[in-house]
Each structure stands twice: as structure tokens, then as C-alpha cells.
Tab-separated table of C-alpha atoms in Angstrom:
chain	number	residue	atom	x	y	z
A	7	UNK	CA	0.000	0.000	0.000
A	8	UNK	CA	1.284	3.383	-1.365
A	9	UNK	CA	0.555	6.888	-0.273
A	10	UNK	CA	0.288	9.681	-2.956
A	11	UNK	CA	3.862	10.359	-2.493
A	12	UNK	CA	5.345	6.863	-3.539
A	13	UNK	CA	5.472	5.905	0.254
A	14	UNK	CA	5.289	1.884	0.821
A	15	UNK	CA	2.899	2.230	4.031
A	16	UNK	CA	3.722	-0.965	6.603
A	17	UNK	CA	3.145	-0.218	9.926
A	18	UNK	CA	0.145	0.316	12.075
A	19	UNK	CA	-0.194	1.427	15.601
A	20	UNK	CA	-2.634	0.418	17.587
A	21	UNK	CA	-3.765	2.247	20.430
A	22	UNK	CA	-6.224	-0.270	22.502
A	23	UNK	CA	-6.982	1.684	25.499
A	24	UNK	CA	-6.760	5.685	26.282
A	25	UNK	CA	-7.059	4.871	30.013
A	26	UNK	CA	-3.515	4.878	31.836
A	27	UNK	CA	-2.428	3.974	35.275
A	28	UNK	CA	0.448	7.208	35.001
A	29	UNK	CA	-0.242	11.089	34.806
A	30	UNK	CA	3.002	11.846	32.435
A	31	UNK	CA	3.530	16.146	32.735
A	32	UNK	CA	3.812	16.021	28.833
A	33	UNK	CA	0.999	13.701	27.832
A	34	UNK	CA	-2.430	13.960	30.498
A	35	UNK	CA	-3.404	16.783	32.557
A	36	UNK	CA	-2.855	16.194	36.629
A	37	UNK	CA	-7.013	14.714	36.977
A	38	UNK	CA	-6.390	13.165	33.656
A	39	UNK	CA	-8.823	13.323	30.269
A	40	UNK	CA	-12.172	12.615	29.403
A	41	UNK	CA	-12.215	9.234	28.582
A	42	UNK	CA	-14.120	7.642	25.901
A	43	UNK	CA	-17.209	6.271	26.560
A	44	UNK	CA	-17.210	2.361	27.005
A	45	UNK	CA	-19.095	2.127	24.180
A	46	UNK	CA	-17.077	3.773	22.108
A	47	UNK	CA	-14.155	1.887	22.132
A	48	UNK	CA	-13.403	-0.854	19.373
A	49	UNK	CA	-14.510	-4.354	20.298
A	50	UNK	CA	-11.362	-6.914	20.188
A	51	UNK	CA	-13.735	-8.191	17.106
A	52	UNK	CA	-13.259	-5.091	15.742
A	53	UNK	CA	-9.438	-4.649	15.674
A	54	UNK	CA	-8.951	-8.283	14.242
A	55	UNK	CA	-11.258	-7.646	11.183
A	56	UNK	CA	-9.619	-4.639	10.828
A	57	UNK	CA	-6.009	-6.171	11.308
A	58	UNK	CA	-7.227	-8.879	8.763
A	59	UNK	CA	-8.231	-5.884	6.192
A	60	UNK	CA	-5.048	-4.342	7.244
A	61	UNK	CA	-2.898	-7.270	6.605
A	62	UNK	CA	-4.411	-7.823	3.218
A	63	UNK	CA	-3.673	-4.172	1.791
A	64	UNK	CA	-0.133	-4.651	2.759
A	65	UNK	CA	0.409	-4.240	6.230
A	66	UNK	CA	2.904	-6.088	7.715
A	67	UNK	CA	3.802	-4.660	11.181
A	68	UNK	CA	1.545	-4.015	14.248
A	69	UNK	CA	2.494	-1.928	17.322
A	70	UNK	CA	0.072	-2.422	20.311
A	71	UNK	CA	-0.392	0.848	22.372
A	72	UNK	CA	-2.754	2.506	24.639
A	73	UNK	CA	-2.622	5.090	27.110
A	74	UNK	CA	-1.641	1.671	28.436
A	75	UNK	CA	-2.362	-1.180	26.906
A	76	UNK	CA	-2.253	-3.909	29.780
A	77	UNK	CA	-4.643	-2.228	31.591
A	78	UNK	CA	-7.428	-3.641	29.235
A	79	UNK	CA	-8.380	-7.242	30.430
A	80	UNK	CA	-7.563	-9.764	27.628
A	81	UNK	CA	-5.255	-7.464	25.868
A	82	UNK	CA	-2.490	-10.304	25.798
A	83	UNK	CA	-5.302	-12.787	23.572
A	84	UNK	CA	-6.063	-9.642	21.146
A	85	UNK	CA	-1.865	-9.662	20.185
A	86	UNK	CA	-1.777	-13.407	19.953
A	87	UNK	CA	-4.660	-12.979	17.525
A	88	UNK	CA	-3.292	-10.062	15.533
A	89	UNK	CA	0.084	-12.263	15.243
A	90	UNK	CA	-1.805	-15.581	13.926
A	91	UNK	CA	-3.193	-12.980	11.014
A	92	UNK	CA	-1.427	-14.278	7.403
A	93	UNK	CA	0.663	-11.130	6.300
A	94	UNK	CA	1.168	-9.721	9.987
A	95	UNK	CA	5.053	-10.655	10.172
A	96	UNK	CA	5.639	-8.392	13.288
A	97	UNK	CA	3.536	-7.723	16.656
A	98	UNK	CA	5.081	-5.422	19.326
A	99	UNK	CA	4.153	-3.301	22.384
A	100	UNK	CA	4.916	-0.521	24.365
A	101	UNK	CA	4.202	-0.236	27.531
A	102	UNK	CA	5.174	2.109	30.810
A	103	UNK	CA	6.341	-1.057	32.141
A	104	UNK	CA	4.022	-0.919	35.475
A	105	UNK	CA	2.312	-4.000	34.865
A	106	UNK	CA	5.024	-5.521	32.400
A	107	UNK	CA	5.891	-8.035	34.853
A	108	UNK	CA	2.837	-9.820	35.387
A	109	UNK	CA	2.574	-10.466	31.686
A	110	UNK	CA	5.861	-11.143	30.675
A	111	UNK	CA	5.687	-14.679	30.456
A	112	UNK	CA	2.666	-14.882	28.396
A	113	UNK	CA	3.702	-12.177	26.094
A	114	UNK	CA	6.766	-14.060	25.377
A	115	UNK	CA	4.602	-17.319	25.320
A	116	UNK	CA	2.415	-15.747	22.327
A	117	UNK	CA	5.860	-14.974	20.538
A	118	UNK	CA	5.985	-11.087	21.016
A	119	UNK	CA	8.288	-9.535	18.786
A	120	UNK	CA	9.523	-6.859	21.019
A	121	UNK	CA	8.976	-4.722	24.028
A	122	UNK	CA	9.679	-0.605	24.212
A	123	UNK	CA	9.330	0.392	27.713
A	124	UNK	CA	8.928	4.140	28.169
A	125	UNK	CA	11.216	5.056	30.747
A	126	UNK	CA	11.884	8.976	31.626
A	127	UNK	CA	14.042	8.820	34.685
A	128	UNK	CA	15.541	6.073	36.567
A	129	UNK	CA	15.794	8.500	39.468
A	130	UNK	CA	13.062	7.834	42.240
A	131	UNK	CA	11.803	11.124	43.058
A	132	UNK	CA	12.211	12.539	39.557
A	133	UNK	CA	10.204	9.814	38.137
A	134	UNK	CA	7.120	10.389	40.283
A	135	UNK	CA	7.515	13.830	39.376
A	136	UNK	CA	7.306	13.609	35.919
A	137	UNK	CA	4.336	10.428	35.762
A	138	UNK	CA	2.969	12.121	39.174
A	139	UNK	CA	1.992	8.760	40.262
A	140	UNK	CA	4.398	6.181	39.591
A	141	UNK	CA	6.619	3.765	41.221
A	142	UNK	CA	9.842	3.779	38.859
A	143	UNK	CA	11.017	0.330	40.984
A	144	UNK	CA	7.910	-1.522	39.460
A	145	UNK	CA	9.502	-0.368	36.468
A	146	UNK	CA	12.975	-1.135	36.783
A	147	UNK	CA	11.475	-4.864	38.068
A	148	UNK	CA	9.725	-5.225	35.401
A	149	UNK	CA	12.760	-4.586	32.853
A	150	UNK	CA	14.860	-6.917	35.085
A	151	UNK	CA	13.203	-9.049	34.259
A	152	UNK	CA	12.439	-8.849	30.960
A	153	UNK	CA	16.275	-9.335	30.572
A	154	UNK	CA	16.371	-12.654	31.891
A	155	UNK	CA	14.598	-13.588	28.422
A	156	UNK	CA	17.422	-13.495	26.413
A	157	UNK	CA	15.514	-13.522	22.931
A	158	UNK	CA	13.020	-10.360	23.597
A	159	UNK	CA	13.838	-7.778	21.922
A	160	UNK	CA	13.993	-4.768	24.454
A	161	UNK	CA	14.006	-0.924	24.047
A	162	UNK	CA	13.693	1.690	26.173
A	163	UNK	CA	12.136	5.019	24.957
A	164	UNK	CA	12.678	8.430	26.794
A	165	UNK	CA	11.202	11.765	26.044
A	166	UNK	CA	13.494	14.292	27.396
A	167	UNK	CA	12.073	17.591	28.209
A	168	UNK	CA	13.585	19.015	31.320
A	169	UNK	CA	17.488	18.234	30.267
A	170	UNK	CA	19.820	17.544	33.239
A	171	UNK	CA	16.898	16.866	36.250
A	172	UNK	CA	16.108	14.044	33.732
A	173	UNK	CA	19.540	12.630	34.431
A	174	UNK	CA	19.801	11.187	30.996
A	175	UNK	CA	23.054	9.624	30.958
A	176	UNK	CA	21.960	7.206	33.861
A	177	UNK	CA	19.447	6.116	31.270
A	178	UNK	CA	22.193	5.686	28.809
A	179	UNK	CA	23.679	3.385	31.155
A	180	UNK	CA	21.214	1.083	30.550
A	181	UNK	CA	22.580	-0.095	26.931
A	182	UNK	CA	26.058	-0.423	28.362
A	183	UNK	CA	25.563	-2.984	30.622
A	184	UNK	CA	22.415	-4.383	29.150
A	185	UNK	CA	21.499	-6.041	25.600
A	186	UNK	CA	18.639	-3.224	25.013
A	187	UNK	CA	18.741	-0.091	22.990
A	188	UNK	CA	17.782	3.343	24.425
A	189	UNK	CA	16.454	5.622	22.445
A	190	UNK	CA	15.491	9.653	23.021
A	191	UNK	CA	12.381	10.665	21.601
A	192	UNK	CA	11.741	14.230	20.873
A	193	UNK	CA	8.362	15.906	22.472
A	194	UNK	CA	5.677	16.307	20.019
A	195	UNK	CA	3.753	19.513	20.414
A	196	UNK	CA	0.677	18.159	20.793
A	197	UNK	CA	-1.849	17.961	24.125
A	198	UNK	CA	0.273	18.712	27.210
A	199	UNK	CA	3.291	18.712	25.008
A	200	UNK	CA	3.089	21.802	23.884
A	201	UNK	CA	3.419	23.066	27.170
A	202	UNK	CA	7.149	21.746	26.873
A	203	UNK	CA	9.955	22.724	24.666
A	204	UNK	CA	11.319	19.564	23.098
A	205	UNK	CA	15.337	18.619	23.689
A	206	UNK	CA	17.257	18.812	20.238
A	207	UNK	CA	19.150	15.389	19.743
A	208	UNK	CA	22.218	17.210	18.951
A	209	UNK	CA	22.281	18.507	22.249
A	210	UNK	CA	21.541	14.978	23.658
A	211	UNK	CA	23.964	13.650	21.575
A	212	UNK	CA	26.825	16.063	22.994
A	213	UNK	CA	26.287	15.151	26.234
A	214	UNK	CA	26.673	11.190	25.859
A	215	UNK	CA	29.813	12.037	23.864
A	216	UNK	CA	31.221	14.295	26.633
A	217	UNK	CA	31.040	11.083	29.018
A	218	UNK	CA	31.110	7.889	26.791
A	219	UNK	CA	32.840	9.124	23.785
A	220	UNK	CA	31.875	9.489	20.201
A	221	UNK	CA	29.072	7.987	18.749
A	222	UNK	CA	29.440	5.619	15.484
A	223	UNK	CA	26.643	5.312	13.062
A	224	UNK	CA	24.633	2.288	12.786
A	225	UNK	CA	23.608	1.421	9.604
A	226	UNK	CA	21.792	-1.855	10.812
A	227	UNK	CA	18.251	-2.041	10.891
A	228	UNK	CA	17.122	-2.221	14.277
A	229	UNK	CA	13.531	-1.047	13.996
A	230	UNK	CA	10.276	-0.482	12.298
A	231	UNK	CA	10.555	2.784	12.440
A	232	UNK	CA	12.358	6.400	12.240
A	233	UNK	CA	14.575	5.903	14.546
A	234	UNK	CA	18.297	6.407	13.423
A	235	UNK	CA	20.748	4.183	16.113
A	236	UNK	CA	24.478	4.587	17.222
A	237	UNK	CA	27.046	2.561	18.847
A	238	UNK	CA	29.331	3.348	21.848
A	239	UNK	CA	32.413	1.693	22.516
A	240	UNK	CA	32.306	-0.567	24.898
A	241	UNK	CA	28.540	-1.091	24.980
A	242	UNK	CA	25.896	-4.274	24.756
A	243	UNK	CA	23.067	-2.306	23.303
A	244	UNK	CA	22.690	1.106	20.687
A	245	UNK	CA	21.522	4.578	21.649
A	246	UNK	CA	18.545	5.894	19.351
A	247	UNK	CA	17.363	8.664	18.418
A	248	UNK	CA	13.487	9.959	17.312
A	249	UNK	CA	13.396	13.620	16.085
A	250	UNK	CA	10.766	14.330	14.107
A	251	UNK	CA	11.247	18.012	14.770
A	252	UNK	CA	15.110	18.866	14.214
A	253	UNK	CA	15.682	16.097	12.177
A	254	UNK	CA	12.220	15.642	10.185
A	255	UNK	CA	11.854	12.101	8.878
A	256	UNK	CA	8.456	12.748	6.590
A	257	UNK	CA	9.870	11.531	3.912
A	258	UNK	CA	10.272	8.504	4.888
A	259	UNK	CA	7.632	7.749	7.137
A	260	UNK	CA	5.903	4.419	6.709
A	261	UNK	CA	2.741	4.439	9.743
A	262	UNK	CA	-0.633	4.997	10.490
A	263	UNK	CA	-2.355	4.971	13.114
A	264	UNK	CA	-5.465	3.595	14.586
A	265	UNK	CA	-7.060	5.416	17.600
A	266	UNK	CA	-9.367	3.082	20.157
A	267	UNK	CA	-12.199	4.095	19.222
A	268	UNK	CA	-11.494	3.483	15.461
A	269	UNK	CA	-10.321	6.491	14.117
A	270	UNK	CA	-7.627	5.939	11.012
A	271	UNK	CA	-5.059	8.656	11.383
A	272	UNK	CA	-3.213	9.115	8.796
A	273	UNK	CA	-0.204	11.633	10.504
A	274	UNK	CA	0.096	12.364	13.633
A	275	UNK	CA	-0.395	16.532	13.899
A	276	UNK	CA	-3.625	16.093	11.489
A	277	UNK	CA	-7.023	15.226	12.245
A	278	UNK	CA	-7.465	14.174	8.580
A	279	UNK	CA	-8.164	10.598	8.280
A	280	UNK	CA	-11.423	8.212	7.982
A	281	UNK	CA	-13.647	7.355	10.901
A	282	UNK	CA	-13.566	3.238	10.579
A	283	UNK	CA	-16.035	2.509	13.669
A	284	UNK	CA	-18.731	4.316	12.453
A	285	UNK	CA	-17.980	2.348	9.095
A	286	UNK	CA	-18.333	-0.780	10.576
A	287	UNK	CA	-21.058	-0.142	13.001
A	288	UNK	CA	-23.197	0.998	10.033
A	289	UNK	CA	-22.742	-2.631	8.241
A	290	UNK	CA	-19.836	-1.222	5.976
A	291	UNK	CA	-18.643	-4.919	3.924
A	292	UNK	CA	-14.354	-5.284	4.061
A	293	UNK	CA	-14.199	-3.951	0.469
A	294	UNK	CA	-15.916	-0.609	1.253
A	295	UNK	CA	-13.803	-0.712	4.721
A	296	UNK	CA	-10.742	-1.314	2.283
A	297	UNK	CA	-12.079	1.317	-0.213
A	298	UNK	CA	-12.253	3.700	2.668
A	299	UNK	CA	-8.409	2.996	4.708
A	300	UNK	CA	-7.239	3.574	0.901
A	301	UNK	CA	-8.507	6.689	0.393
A	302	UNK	CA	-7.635	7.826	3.560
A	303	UNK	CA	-3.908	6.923	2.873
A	304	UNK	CA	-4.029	8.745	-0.566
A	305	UNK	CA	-4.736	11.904	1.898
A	306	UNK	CA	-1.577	11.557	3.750
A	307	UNK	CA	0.750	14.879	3.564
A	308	UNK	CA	4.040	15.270	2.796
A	309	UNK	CA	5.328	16.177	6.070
A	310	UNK	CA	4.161	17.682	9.270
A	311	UNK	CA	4.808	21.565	9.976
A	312	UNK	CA	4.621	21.515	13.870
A	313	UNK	CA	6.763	24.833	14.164
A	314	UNK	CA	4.432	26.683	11.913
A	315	UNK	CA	1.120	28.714	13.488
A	316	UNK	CA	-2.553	28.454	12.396
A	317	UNK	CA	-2.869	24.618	10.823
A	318	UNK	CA	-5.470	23.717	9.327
A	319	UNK	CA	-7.010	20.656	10.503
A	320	UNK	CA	-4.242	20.692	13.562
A	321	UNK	CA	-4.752	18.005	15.709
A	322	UNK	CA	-6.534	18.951	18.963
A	323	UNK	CA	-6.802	15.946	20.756
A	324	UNK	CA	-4.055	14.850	23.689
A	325	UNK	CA	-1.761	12.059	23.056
A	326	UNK	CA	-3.419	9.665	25.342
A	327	UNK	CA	-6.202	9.843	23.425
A	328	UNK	CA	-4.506	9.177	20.389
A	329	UNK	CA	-2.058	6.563	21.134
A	330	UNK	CA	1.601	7.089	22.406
């Protein structure tokens, strides 16, 4: 599946849930949002047909999201379904890691692909500052012992917004004596986020250089994604980067996304895309539902223009509510 713009279009990500057991500064207000209705969330019927309809126009990878996804009962069944779809080659998941460790056998059992925990601070006191509620030793528990499962594939994704309180290089750390990759992603001004000012990966990148030494480009693969890796002497895992605002990666972008309550999203600043529940719950057949994801995709633009004022069609909506 091609966009207007030549762009092979792969990867989906699904968010399953906007309810979250964290209060992240950047992504939900201190009370939280307005959740969706119960009603209005996609059936796990739902997101199979779709993931079958998905699969069949060409989609081969499948990121499971939420707010956070293990806090929706069965969620671990839904991703062994979505990975016994023909043409789904990958299934992954991010998660804030809280309730990682009560899964982790059965996501490994149903042959996960990978895990990305976000991860913002290692520190104690800074992490419950920044997720307002959390307990950042469930966390590192969790990750512990994710490790001891020597064929997951483990990341760890950190948005830094408040530079040196963040204490970034501890995160760093983590690739050096562990076989995971940590990667920085830049804040997206969207929701809460724009209340921050996002942390330029050059800047990021000077400071692991002025304690680990120079960075080497990686020119393996490592993802599904935008993110561009390096390698540090001396270290088990790769340090990643995500900066879709200093170093745009439009052109190249291969995702959509699919909110929980159906909505196709075709980039992530735009509301433009194709309302799939209200498709489905009208009787819509696959091919119309195919008809529709198509034309939706034919919409996608070029590239995003977060630093410019007075978008039309901005997105509105907070990140939770979209999918992280």
C-alpha cells in the first residue's frame, strides 16, 4: 500500500486503550482526560477484522499501544490474535512497564516480537515527578526481568524535556551494561506537550559524547521505524534517536495509526483521516472498509509543519487519546 507520495505504508499502531495507570507532565493533565465512553471503544472483534483488512492491503507490522495497553483485560489474547493474522510478520508493544511483569511470560509465550518500555528517569523522586503517580522500581522490576529472556527484543524510549533533572546519561547506562537499545524521543507539540519545549538530539547527543565518547553510526536495521541508532564503545546495546522536529523524517515515514475508538489517522499533527467505527457499526462490507483505509492513505501529507502557526485541521486531541 502506497501513499500519494510513492510511500510503501507498513506499519500500524494500535492504540487499545486511552485509560492509563500514570499522569506523564507532557501527555495527560494532573485529573487526567475525558475518557471515551465504554461504548465507544473498538470491540477486540473489531481490531482483528480490521487487522485482517489491514494485513491484506499490505500491512505487515503491528504496534500495540494505549494510554496503556495492559490495563485492558484480555489485551495479551487480542496480540496473539493479531500475530496468527497471514501477512502480519511483526507484533510489538509498548508499555510504561508498570504491569510488564505480570505479563511477561505470556507475552513471550504468544511470541511477542519486542517490548519498548517508556522510561523517563531512573531517578526515584524525579520519576514520580514527571508520571505524578508512579513507582519507577515496578519499572525497573519489570525490565529486570524482561532481561532474563534473552531472545526479547527490548528498548527503552525516553522523552526528554527538562534536560539535566532528567539525568539522561543514567538512562544511557542502561545499553552499556544491558542487551537493550535506548532511544530519546523528541516531544511532540501536541496535548500537554506543547506546554514543553522539546530537547534537540544534537544537544543529547553532545552530552553522551562528553562522558562515553563518540558515537558511530549504525547502519543496521534495528527497527520499524524512524529511529536512526548509534554505537558506543564498549557497549551491549545502541543509543537511538526519534526527532521528528530537528531532524524531520516525513519523507520517509511508513505508519498509520489507529485510535481506540477506530479512528484511522493518517499523521500524527492532522485530524485528517477516515472514521472506521462508524464504518463498521453501520454494516460497511471489508471492500468498502478497504475502499475507505485507501482513500484515507491517498490523503496523507508530505510532512508535518509543527513549528508553523494556524494549521489547518491541527490536531486537537491529547496524546493519550490518540495513542503514544
Amino acid at each position: 500500500m502506497q501513499d500519494s507520495h510513492g510511500r510503501t505504508i507498513d506499519y500500524i499502531r494500535i492504540s487499545i486503550t486511552d485509560r492509563c495507570n500514570l499522569r506523564c507532565l507532557y501527555c495527560m493533565p494532573e485529573k487526567g482526560i475525558e475518557l471515551c465512553r465504554h461504548d465507544d471503544v473498538l470491540r477486540y472483534e473489531e481490531f482483528v477484522r480490521l487487522c485482517r483488512i489491514f494485513a491484506k492491503l499490505g500491512m505487515k507490522k503491528v504496534k500495540i499501544t494505549g494510554g496503556e495497553a495492559l490495563v485492558r483485560k484480555d489485551a495479551i489474547n487480542l496480540m496473539k490474535t493479531i500475530k496468527n493474522i497471514d501477512g502480519i510478520e511483526q507484533v510489538t508493544l509498548t508499555t510504561n512497564g508498570i504491569l510488564l511483569g505480570d505479563y511477561l511470560d505470556e507475552l513471550v509465550q504468544i511470541g511477542i516480537d519486542g517490548i519498548n518500555i517508556s522510561l523517563d528517569s531512573l531517578d526515584t523522586e524525579e520519576f514520580k515527578r514527571i508520571t505524578r503517580v508512579g513507582d519507577v522500581e515496578k519499572v525497573k522490576a519489570s525490565l529486570y526481568k524482561a532481561l532474563q529472556y534473552s531472545n526479547l527484543k527490548l528498548k527503552i524510549n525516553c522523552v526528554p524535556f527538562d534536560g539535566e533533572n532528567q539525568k539522561l546519561l543514567d538512562l544511557v547506562g542502561l545499553a552499556k551494561d544491558n542487551p537493550l537499545h535506548v532511544r530519546f524521543i523528541e516531544i511532540m507539540p501536541i496535548g500537554e506537550g506543547k506546554n514543553f519545549k522539546f530537547m534537540q538530539e544534537d544537544t543529547i547527543k553532545a552530552l553522551i559524547e562528553e562522558k562515553y565518547g563518540a558515537l558511530t553510526p549504525c547502519t543496521e536495521k534495528l527497527g520499524n521505524g524512524p529511529s536512526h541508532y548509534f554505537s558506543l564503545q564498549g557497549f551491549q546495546g545502541k543509543i537511538g534517536f526519534i526527532s521528528a522536529i530537528s531532524h524531520k523524517f516525513c519523507h520517509e515515514c511508513n505508519r498509520i495509526r489507529l485510535t481506540c475508538t477506530g479512528y484511522l489517522k493518517i499523521c500524527l499533527q492532522y485530524e485528517i483521516g477516515v472514521d472506521l467505527r462508524k464504518l463498521i457499526r453501520q454494516g460497511a462490507s471489508d471492500s468498502m472498509l478497504e475502499a475507505a483505509i485507501m482513500q484515507a492513505v491517498m490523503k496523507k501529507p508530505l510532512e508535518h509543519s509543527f513549528l508553523q502557526k494556524d494549521i489547518a485541521f491541527e490536531e486537537q486531541a491529547k496524546m493519550a487519546s490518540i495513542g503514544g
